[in-house]
Amino acid sequence: MPKKVTMQDIADKLNISKNAISQALSGKPGVSDSTRALIKETANKMGYQYVPTKKSTKMNEQKVIGLIASDFAFSQKNFFGEIYLSIERELKKRNMQLKIQSIDHHTRDNLLLPSFLQDQSVSGMLIISHISSEYINRIIDTGITTVMVDHHHPSNAADAILLNNRFAAYKAVQHLIDLGHTNIGFIGNVEFSPSYQERWEGYLLALRENGLQVKEEFMVLNVHESREAINDRLCQIQQPTAWFCVNDGYGFFVLSILQMKGYQVPYNISICSFDNGELSRLTTPKTTTVNTDLTLYGKKAVEQLIWRMDHPKEELQEILLNTHLIERESTGPVPTINRNNHYKL
């Protein structure tokens, strides 16, 4: 008598999870249309007969996805809030539920997992931005499929959806160089996240490829994102003719502080930032900045999570999203008197 074909046989043949086979054959959400069609075709060829159980025929049964972020990330509504809303929309399209949890310092430092991870009531996890490498690994160790959004680290073995931060920063600094600037500053906190580190690397790459000297006095790499801290640092250094700011928050503070000191932007000094958030549009003049498609961020995160559920044994992937520069009124040609000089506050 021929051996009875099982779901595991189909899973082994296609090199995908048994859970994905079950979802596809039972009509549940959580697998892509192309994967569902492939599974059904393979099952028919192998002679598999699907017999639904009472549990699998419940119409109200939905796959549940967990989403966590730090308290700080959730407070950045103009950036991470848009990503969250995009994720929520994408999951609704697939008839999937979303559970969210904010992670505070105590929870992070003590490696305390949300209840939906402890009881494994979620089928997949999305982690937005940085929490800590140790905490992320605590989640990965549960065995629940995990995708990181706007964060990655060599010690975290999970897929990641990221901006192409290096190339985006390179293009922004190249814009300043094309305007004639040779003394270009960088301001941010590169230790805060890998994204900021990568933007600094893009800044350095643009300078070096254009044969410009990298001047340490124009690089502020470890300043907190606050008006007081940035003002203190700016008062300690000579001013370049242009600043590349690691995000719109830094750009907002740098521009407003310099204006209070009597500088005219962009006639005396140019400002370029990153993210195209609300703060870049509130300044006068409005700030030249790098635009990020936050809706695409959420869409790609959900797509990658579902793909990873179907392909648990495939190599890890990092997906880089492209960006483009929005040129506004805060950047302009370097003034002739500043080509070889710079200001001091």
Tab-separated table of N, CA and C in Angstrom, residues 97-180:
chain	number	residue	atom	x	y	z
A	97	GLN	N	-4.832	40.160	12.535
A	97	GLN	CA	-4.938	41.038	13.691
A	97	GLN	C	-3.565	41.550	14.104
A	98	LEU	N	-3.569	42.678	14.816
A	98	LEU	CA	-2.325	43.277	15.294
A	98	LEU	C	-2.409	43.543	16.784
A	99	LYS	N	-1.386	43.103	17.503
A	99	LYS	CA	-1.238	43.422	18.919
A	99	LYS	C	0.030	44.253	19.082
A	100	ILE	N	-0.054	45.350	19.827
A	100	ILE	CA	1.101	46.224	19.990
A	100	ILE	C	1.475	46.348	21.462
A	101	GLN	N	2.745	46.636	21.696
A	101	GLN	CA	3.239	46.810	23.053
A	101	GLN	C	4.419	47.776	23.041
A	102	SER	N	4.358	48.776	23.898
A	102	SER	CA	5.472	49.696	24.073
A	102	SER	C	6.443	49.117	25.101
A	103	ILE	N	7.734	49.270	24.830
A	103	ILE	CA	8.768	48.701	25.699
A	103	ILE	C	9.493	49.836	26.420
A	104	ASP	N	9.366	49.874	27.753
A	104	ASP	CA	10.064	50.904	28.528
A	104	ASP	C	11.435	50.400	28.963
A	105	HIS	N	12.195	51.247	29.634
A	105	HIS	CA	13.563	50.888	30.030
A	105	HIS	C	13.589	49.690	30.976
A	106	HIS	N	12.667	49.640	31.918
A	106	HIS	CA	12.639	48.530	32.876
A	106	HIS	C	12.385	47.206	32.159
A	107	THR	N	11.405	47.211	31.263
A	107	THR	CA	11.083	45.999	30.506
A	107	THR	C	12.265	45.560	29.668
A	108	ARG	N	12.912	46.524	29.009
A	108	ARG	CA	14.064	46.215	28.169
A	108	ARG	C	15.229	45.664	28.980
A	109	ASP	N	15.589	46.355	30.040
A	109	ASP	CA	16.780	45.987	30.808
A	109	ASP	C	16.624	44.653	31.528
A	110	ASN	N	15.376	44.297	31.865
A	110	ASN	CA	15.128	43.028	32.554
A	110	ASN	C	14.657	41.924	31.609
A	111	LEU	N	14.711	42.211	30.304
A	111	LEU	CA	14.361	41.227	29.274
A	111	LEU	C	12.980	40.612	29.515
A	112	LEU	N	12.028	41.464	29.870
A	112	LEU	CA	10.662	41.009	30.127
A	112	LEU	C	9.857	41.062	28.834
A	113	LEU	N	9.297	39.936	28.446
A	113	LEU	CA	8.561	39.864	27.191
A	113	LEU	C	7.096	40.225	27.387
A	114	PRO	N	6.464	40.826	26.385
A	114	PRO	CA	5.017	41.056	26.446
A	114	PRO	C	4.275	39.739	26.587
A	115	SER	N	3.079	39.798	27.131
A	115	SER	CA	2.305	38.575	27.395
A	115	SER	C	2.041	37.792	26.120
A	116	PHE	N	1.832	38.488	24.991
A	116	PHE	CA	1.529	37.746	23.764
A	116	PHE	C	2.742	36.999	23.217
A	117	LEU	N	3.932	37.351	23.700
A	117	LEU	CA	5.114	36.563	23.359
A	117	LEU	C	5.325	35.427	24.352
A	118	GLN	N	5.024	35.680	25.600
A	118	GLN	CA	5.184	34.646	26.614
A	118	GLN	C	4.274	33.457	26.343
A	119	ASP	N	3.026	33.728	25.951
A	119	ASP	CA	2.114	32.616	25.668
A	119	ASP	C	2.111	32.212	24.200
A	120	GLN	N	2.965	32.862	23.395
A	120	GLN	CA	3.116	32.566	21.967
A	120	GLN	C	1.771	32.603	21.240
A	121	SER	N	0.992	33.632	21.529
A	121	SER	CA	-0.307	33.787	20.879
A	121	SER	C	-0.213	34.572	19.582
A	122	VAL	N	1.022	34.957	19.188
A	122	VAL	CA	1.231	35.628	17.908
A	122	VAL	C	2.027	34.720	16.991
A	123	SER	N	1.768	34.851	15.689
A	123	SER	CA	2.453	34.022	14.696
A	123	SER	C	3.706	34.684	14.153
A	124	GLY	N	3.806	35.996	14.327
A	124	GLY	CA	4.966	36.721	13.836
A	124	GLY	C	5.165	37.997	14.623
A	125	MET	N	6.390	38.557	14.531
A	125	MET	CA	6.731	39.764	15.287
A	125	MET	C	7.385	40.790	14.370
A	126	LEU	N	6.970	42.038	14.566
A	126	LEU	CA	7.619	43.176	13.930
A	126	LEU	C	8.208	44.055	15.027
A	127	ILE	N	9.469	44.400	14.907
A	127	ILE	CA	10.147	45.247	15.883
A	127	ILE	C	10.533	46.543	15.190
A	128	ILE	N	9.972	47.655	15.628
A	128	ILE	CA	10.242	48.940	15.010
A	128	ILE	C	11.362	49.663	15.751
A	129	SER	N	12.415	50.009	15.017
A	129	SER	CA	13.538	50.787	15.528
A	129	SER	C	14.323	50.014	16.589
A	130	HIS	N	15.229	50.726	17.231
A	130	HIS	CA	16.166	50.104	18.165
A	130	HIS	C	15.553	49.968	19.557
A	131	ILE	N	15.759	48.830	20.186
A	131	ILE	CA	15.423	48.633	21.605
A	131	ILE	C	16.728	48.308	22.327
A	132	SER	N	17.217	47.107	22.164
A	132	SER	CA	18.580	46.717	22.528
A	132	SER	C	18.840	45.390	21.851
A	133	SER	N	20.086	45.123	21.539
A	133	SER	CA	20.419	43.869	20.860
A	133	SER	C	20.044	42.670	21.723
A	134	GLU	N	20.248	42.798	23.029
A	134	GLU	CA	19.930	41.696	23.937
A	134	GLU	C	18.431	41.426	23.968
A	135	TYR	N	17.650	42.497	23.991
A	135	TYR	CA	16.199	42.312	24.054
A	135	TYR	C	15.663	41.719	22.747
A	136	ILE	N	16.179	42.203	21.625
A	136	ILE	CA	15.748	41.659	20.340
A	136	ILE	C	16.100	40.187	20.233
A	137	ASN	N	17.283	39.805	20.697
A	137	ASN	CA	17.660	38.391	20.669
A	137	ASN	C	16.788	37.550	21.588
A	138	ARG	N	16.326	38.143	22.678
A	138	ARG	CA	15.389	37.423	23.572
A	138	ARG	C	14.115	37.070	22.810
A	139	ILE	N	13.667	37.973	21.956
A	139	ILE	CA	12.476	37.720	21.140
A	139	ILE	C	12.772	36.670	20.073
A	140	ILE	N	13.889	36.822	19.380
A	140	ILE	CA	14.256	35.870	18.330
A	140	ILE	C	14.372	34.463	18.893
A	141	ASP	N	14.876	34.348	20.115
A	141	ASP	CA	15.059	33.033	20.747
A	141	ASP	C	13.750	32.312	21.034
A	142	THR	N	12.621	33.020	21.012
A	142	THR	CA	11.325	32.344	21.209
A	142	THR	C	10.964	31.474	20.020
A	143	GLY	N	11.624	31.695	18.887
A	143	GLY	CA	11.324	30.924	17.693
A	143	GLY	C	10.211	31.518	16.845
A	144	ILE	N	9.615	32.623	17.299
A	144	ILE	CA	8.561	33.282	16.533
A	144	ILE	C	9.196	34.110	15.420
A	145	THR	N	8.680	33.976	14.212
A	145	THR	CA	9.216	34.687	13.059
A	145	THR	C	9.260	36.188	13.338
A	146	THR	N	10.433	36.795	13.126
A	146	THR	CA	10.641	38.192	13.491
A	146	THR	C	11.271	38.970	12.343
A	147	VAL	N	10.758	40.170	12.123
A	147	VAL	CA	11.340	41.098	11.144
A	147	VAL	C	11.561	42.433	11.847
A	148	MET	N	12.750	43.016	11.659
A	148	MET	CA	13.068	44.317	12.237
A	148	MET	C	12.813	45.415	11.202
A	149	VAL	N	12.363	46.563	11.686
A	149	VAL	CA	12.033	47.687	10.822
A	149	VAL	C	12.851	48.900	11.267
A	150	ASP	N	13.640	49.472	10.347
A	150	ASP	CA	14.481	50.633	10.621
A	150	ASP	C	15.536	50.339	11.688
A	151	HIS	N	15.995	49.129	11.732
A	151	HIS	CA	17.094	48.780	12.649
A	151	HIS	C	17.684	47.443	12.219
A	152	HIS	N	18.993	47.318	12.387
A	152	HIS	CA	19.652	46.023	12.227
A	152	HIS	C	20.939	46.040	13.034
A	153	HIS	N	21.447	44.851	13.312
A	153	HIS	CA	22.691	44.716	14.062
A	153	HIS	C	23.271	43.341	13.760
A	154	PRO	N	24.594	43.222	13.649
A	154	PRO	CA	25.183	41.929	13.313
A	154	PRO	C	24.805	40.797	14.263
A	155	SER	N	24.490	41.119	15.507
A	155	SER	CA	24.178	40.072	16.478
A	155	SER	C	22.720	39.647	16.448
A	156	ASN	N	21.872	40.336	15.673
A	156	ASN	CA	20.446	40.010	15.608
A	156	ASN	C	20.152	39.253	14.317
A	157	ALA	N	19.889	37.947	14.436
A	157	ALA	CA	19.669	37.092	13.270
A	157	ALA	C	18.208	37.151	12.844
A	158	ALA	N	17.847	38.251	12.186
A	158	ALA	CA	16.480	38.425	11.703
A	158	ALA	C	16.502	39.288	10.455
A	159	ASP	N	15.485	39.125	9.618
A	159	ASP	CA	15.342	39.979	8.449
A	159	ASP	C	15.138	41.424	8.891
A	160	ALA	N	15.470	42.368	8.001
A	160	ALA	CA	15.328	43.779	8.343
A	160	ALA	C	14.914	44.584	7.118
A	161	ILE	N	14.032	45.555	7.349
A	161	ILE	CA	13.642	46.526	6.336
A	161	ILE	C	14.291	47.850	6.721
A	162	LEU	N	15.098	48.403	5.809
A	162	LEU	CA	15.933	49.548	6.158
A	162	LEU	C	15.911	50.598	5.053
A	163	LEU	N	16.231	51.824	5.436
A	163	LEU	CA	16.533	52.840	4.453
A	163	LEU	C	17.970	52.661	3.975
A	164	ASN	N	18.229	53.058	2.744
A	164	ASN	CA	19.610	53.057	2.258
A	164	ASN	C	20.278	54.329	2.779
A	165	ASN	N	20.583	54.318	4.077
A	165	ASN	CA	21.047	55.522	4.766
A	165	ASN	C	22.345	56.076	4.203
A	166	ARG	N	23.287	55.215	3.875
A	166	ARG	CA	24.584	55.691	3.383
A	166	ARG	C	24.423	56.449	2.074
A	167	PHE	N	23.721	55.852	1.127
A	167	PHE	CA	23.575	56.487	-0.177
A	167	PHE	C	22.718	57.740	-0.078
A	168	ALA	N	21.710	57.718	0.788
A	168	ALA	CA	20.854	58.889	0.951
A	168	ALA	C	21.654	60.068	1.499
A	169	ALA	N	22.470	59.803	2.525
A	169	ALA	CA	23.309	60.868	3.085
A	169	ALA	C	24.339	61.336	2.077
A	170	TYR	N	24.892	60.406	1.335
A	170	TYR	CA	25.859	60.757	0.285
A	170	TYR	C	25.243	61.760	-0.689
A	171	LYS	N	24.018	61.470	-1.150
A	171	LYS	CA	23.359	62.346	-2.125
A	171	LYS	C	23.060	63.720	-1.521
A	172	ALA	N	22.700	63.748	-0.244
A	172	ALA	CA	22.408	65.026	0.414
A	172	ALA	C	23.670	65.883	0.508
A	173	VAL	N	24.765	65.278	0.914
A	173	VAL	CA	26.022	66.020	1.023
A	173	VAL	C	26.531	66.406	-0.364
A	174	GLN	N	26.316	65.536	-1.343
A	174	GLN	CA	26.711	65.870	-2.711
A	174	GLN	C	25.956	67.109	-3.202
A	175	HIS	N	24.703	67.236	-2.801
A	175	HIS	CA	23.915	68.428	-3.135
A	175	HIS	C	24.592	69.691	-2.597
A	176	LEU	N	25.084	69.627	-1.373
A	176	LEU	CA	25.772	70.782	-0.784
A	176	LEU	C	27.086	71.070	-1.505
A	177	ILE	N	27.784	70.004	-1.863
A	177	ILE	CA	29.053	70.182	-2.584
A	177	ILE	C	28.802	70.803	-3.948
A	178	ASP	N	27.740	70.371	-4.618
A	178	ASP	CA	27.408	70.920	-5.930
A	178	ASP	C	27.075	72.414	-5.853
A	179	LEU	N	26.645	72.867	-4.673
A	179	LEU	CA	26.350	74.284	-4.474
A	179	LEU	C	27.613	75.092	-4.167
A	180	GLY	N	28.751	74.406	-4.092
A	180	GLY	CA	30.014	75.086	-3.876
A	180	GLY	C	30.574	74.972	-2.469
